[in-house]
Short mmCIF file of C-alpha atoms in Angstrom, two decimals:
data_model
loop_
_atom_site.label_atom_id
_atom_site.label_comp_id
_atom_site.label_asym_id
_atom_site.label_seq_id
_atom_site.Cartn_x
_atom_site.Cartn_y
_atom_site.Cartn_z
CA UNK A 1 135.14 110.35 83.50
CA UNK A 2 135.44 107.24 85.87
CA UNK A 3 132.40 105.74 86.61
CA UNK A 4 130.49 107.97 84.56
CA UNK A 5 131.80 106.50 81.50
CA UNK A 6 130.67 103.21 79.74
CA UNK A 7 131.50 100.73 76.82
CA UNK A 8 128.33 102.07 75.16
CA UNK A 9 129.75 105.73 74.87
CA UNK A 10 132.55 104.02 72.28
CA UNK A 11 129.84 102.00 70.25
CA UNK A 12 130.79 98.61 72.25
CA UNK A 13 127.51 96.45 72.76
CA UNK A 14 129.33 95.07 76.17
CA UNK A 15 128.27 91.31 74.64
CA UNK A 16 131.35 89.18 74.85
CA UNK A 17 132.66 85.63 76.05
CA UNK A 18 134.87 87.37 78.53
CA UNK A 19 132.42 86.50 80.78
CA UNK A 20 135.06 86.82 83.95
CA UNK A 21 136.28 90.44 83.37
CA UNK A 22 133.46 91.60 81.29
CA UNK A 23 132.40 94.97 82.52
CA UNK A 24 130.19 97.98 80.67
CA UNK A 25 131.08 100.66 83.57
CA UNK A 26 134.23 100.74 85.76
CA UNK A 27 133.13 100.87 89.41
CA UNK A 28 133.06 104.05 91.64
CA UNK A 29 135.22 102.73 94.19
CA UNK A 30 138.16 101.41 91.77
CA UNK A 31 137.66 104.59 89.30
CA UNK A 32 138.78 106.50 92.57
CA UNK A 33 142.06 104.32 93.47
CA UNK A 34 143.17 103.60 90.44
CA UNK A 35 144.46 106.83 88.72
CA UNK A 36 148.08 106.64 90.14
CA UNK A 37 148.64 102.80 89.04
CA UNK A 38 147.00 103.07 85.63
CA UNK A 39 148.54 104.30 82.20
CA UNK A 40 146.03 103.28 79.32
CA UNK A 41 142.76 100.84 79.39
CA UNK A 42 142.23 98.30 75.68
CA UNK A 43 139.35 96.34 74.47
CA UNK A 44 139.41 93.09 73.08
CA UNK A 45 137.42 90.94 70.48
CA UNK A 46 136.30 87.92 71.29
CA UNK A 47 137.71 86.43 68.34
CA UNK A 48 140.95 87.87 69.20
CA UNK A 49 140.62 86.33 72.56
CA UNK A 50 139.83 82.84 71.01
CA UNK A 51 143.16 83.19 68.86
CA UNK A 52 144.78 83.86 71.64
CA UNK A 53 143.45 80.74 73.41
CA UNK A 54 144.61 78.36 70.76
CA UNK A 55 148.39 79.85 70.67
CA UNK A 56 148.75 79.34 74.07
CA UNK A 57 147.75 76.14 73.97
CA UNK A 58 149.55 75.66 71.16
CA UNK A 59 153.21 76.83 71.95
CA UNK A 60 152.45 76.18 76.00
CA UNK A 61 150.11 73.33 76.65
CA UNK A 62 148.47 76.22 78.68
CA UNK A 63 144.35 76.35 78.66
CA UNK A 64 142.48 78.89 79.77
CA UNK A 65 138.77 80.19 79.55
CA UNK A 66 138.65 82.78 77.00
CA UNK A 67 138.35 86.21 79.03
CA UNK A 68 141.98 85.05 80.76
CA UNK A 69 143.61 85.99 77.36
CA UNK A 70 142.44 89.62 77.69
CA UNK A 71 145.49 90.34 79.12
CA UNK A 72 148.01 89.11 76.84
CA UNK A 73 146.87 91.51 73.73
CA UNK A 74 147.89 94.63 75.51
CA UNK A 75 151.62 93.88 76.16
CA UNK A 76 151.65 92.13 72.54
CA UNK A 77 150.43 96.01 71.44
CA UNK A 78 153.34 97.55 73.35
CA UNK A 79 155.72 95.55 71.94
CA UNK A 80 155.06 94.87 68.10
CA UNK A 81 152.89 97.84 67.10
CA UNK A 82 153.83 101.78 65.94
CA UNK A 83 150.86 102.80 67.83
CA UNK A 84 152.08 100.92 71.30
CA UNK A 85 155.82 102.15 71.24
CA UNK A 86 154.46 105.71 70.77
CA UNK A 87 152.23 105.27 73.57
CA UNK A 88 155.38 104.33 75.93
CA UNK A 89 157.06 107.51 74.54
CA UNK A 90 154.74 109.43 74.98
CA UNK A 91 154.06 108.42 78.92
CA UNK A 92 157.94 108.16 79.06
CA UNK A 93 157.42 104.16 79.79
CA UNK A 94 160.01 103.15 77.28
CA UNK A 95 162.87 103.82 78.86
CA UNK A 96 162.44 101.08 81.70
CA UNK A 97 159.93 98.82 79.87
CA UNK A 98 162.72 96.25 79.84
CA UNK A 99 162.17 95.69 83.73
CA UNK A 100 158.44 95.83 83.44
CA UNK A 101 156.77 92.73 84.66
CA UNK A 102 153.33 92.12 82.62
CA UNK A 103 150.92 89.99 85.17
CA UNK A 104 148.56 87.88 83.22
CA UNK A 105 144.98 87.19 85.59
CA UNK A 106 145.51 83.55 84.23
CA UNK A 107 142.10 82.17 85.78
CA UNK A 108 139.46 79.25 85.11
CA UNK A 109 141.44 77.00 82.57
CA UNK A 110 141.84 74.21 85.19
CA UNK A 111 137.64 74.14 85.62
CA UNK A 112 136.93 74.50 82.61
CA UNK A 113 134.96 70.87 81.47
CA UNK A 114 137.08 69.00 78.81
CA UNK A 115 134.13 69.46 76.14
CA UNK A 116 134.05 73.06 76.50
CA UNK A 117 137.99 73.72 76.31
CA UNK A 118 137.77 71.61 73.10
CA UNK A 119 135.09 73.75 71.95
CA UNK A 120 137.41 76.81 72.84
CA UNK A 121 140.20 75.65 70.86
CA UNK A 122 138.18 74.71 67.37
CA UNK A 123 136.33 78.10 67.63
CA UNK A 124 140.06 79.69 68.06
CA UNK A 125 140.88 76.85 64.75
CA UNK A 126 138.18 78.23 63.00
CA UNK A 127 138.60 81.76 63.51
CA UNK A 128 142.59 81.10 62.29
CA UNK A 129 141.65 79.11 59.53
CA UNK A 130 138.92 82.09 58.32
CA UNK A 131 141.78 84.67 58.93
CA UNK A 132 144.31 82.32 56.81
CA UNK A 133 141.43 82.14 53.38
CA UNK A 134 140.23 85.32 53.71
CA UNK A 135 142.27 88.68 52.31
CA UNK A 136 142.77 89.69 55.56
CA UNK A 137 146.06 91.31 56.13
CA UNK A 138 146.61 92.13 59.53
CA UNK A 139 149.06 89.04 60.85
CA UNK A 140 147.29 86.50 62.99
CA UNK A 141 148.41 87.73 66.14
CA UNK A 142 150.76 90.30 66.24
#
C-alpha cells in the first residue's frame, strides 16, 4: 500500500519517544524506491527502546537517545526468535545471513544533555526492574 498505509490502520497511536524516526505514514517518494532494498518493516515500544538504551550502555559505555535503539530489536528478532528464522526462510535470507552487515542509525547520544541521558537510563532501570517483579515471562531482551 505505500504511502497509502499508516500506523493507525494496525491500532498504533503513532505517540512514542522515538522522536528521530517516528513516522505514522511512509513517504511517497521513499514508498516508490524502496521495494527492491526492503524485506520486512517492525515496530517498537518505547519501553523496549529504553531497555535497549540501558544494555548498551551497560555492556558498551555507548549512549544514545532512545529512537537510535530502534534498530537493534530487528536483527535481535532474526537471530533469537522462531518467528525471525522463519522469516529468513521464507525470503531465502538464511542462507547468507552470516555475511549480512546490520547498520545501526546510531544518532544523537553525543547531544544529548547529561540530565536527560541519566533520565534515559533510570526510565530503562525502571522498566527492567518492573519486568524483573512482575510475572512477566518473555526474557528481558531477547
Amino acid at each position: 500500500l505505500r504511502d497509502q498505509i499508516h500506523v493507525h490502520d494496525f491500532g498504533i497511536d503513532n505517540q512514542t519517544e522515538a522522536d528521530g524516526l517516528a513516522v505514522g505514514r511512509p513517504s511517497k517518494w521513499v514508498s516508490n524506491l524502496i521495494p527492491p532494498y526492503l524485506s520486512g518493516i517492525y515496530t517498537i515500544e518505547d519501553k523496549r527502546l529504553f531497555l535497549l538504551l540501558k544494555a548498551l550502555m551497560d555492556t558498551e559505555q555507548i549512549s544514545l537517545e532512545p529512537s537510535a535503539l530502534a534498530g537493534m530489536w530487528g536483527p535481535m528478532q532474526l537471530a533469537h526468535t522462531q518467528v525471525g528464522k522463519q522469516y529468513l526462510r521464507q525470503h531465502e535470507l538464511d542462507t547468507n545471513i552470516n555475511q549480512s552487515h546490520h547498520i545501526i542509525w546510531a544518532t544523537g547520544g553525543s547531544l544529548v544533555p547529561e540530565e536527560e541521558r541519566k533520565a534515559y537510563y533510570n526510565r530503562g532501570l525502571l522498566i527492567e526492574m518492573e519486568k524483573k517483579r512482575s510475572s512477566f515471562t518473555e526474557p528481558i531482551l531477547l
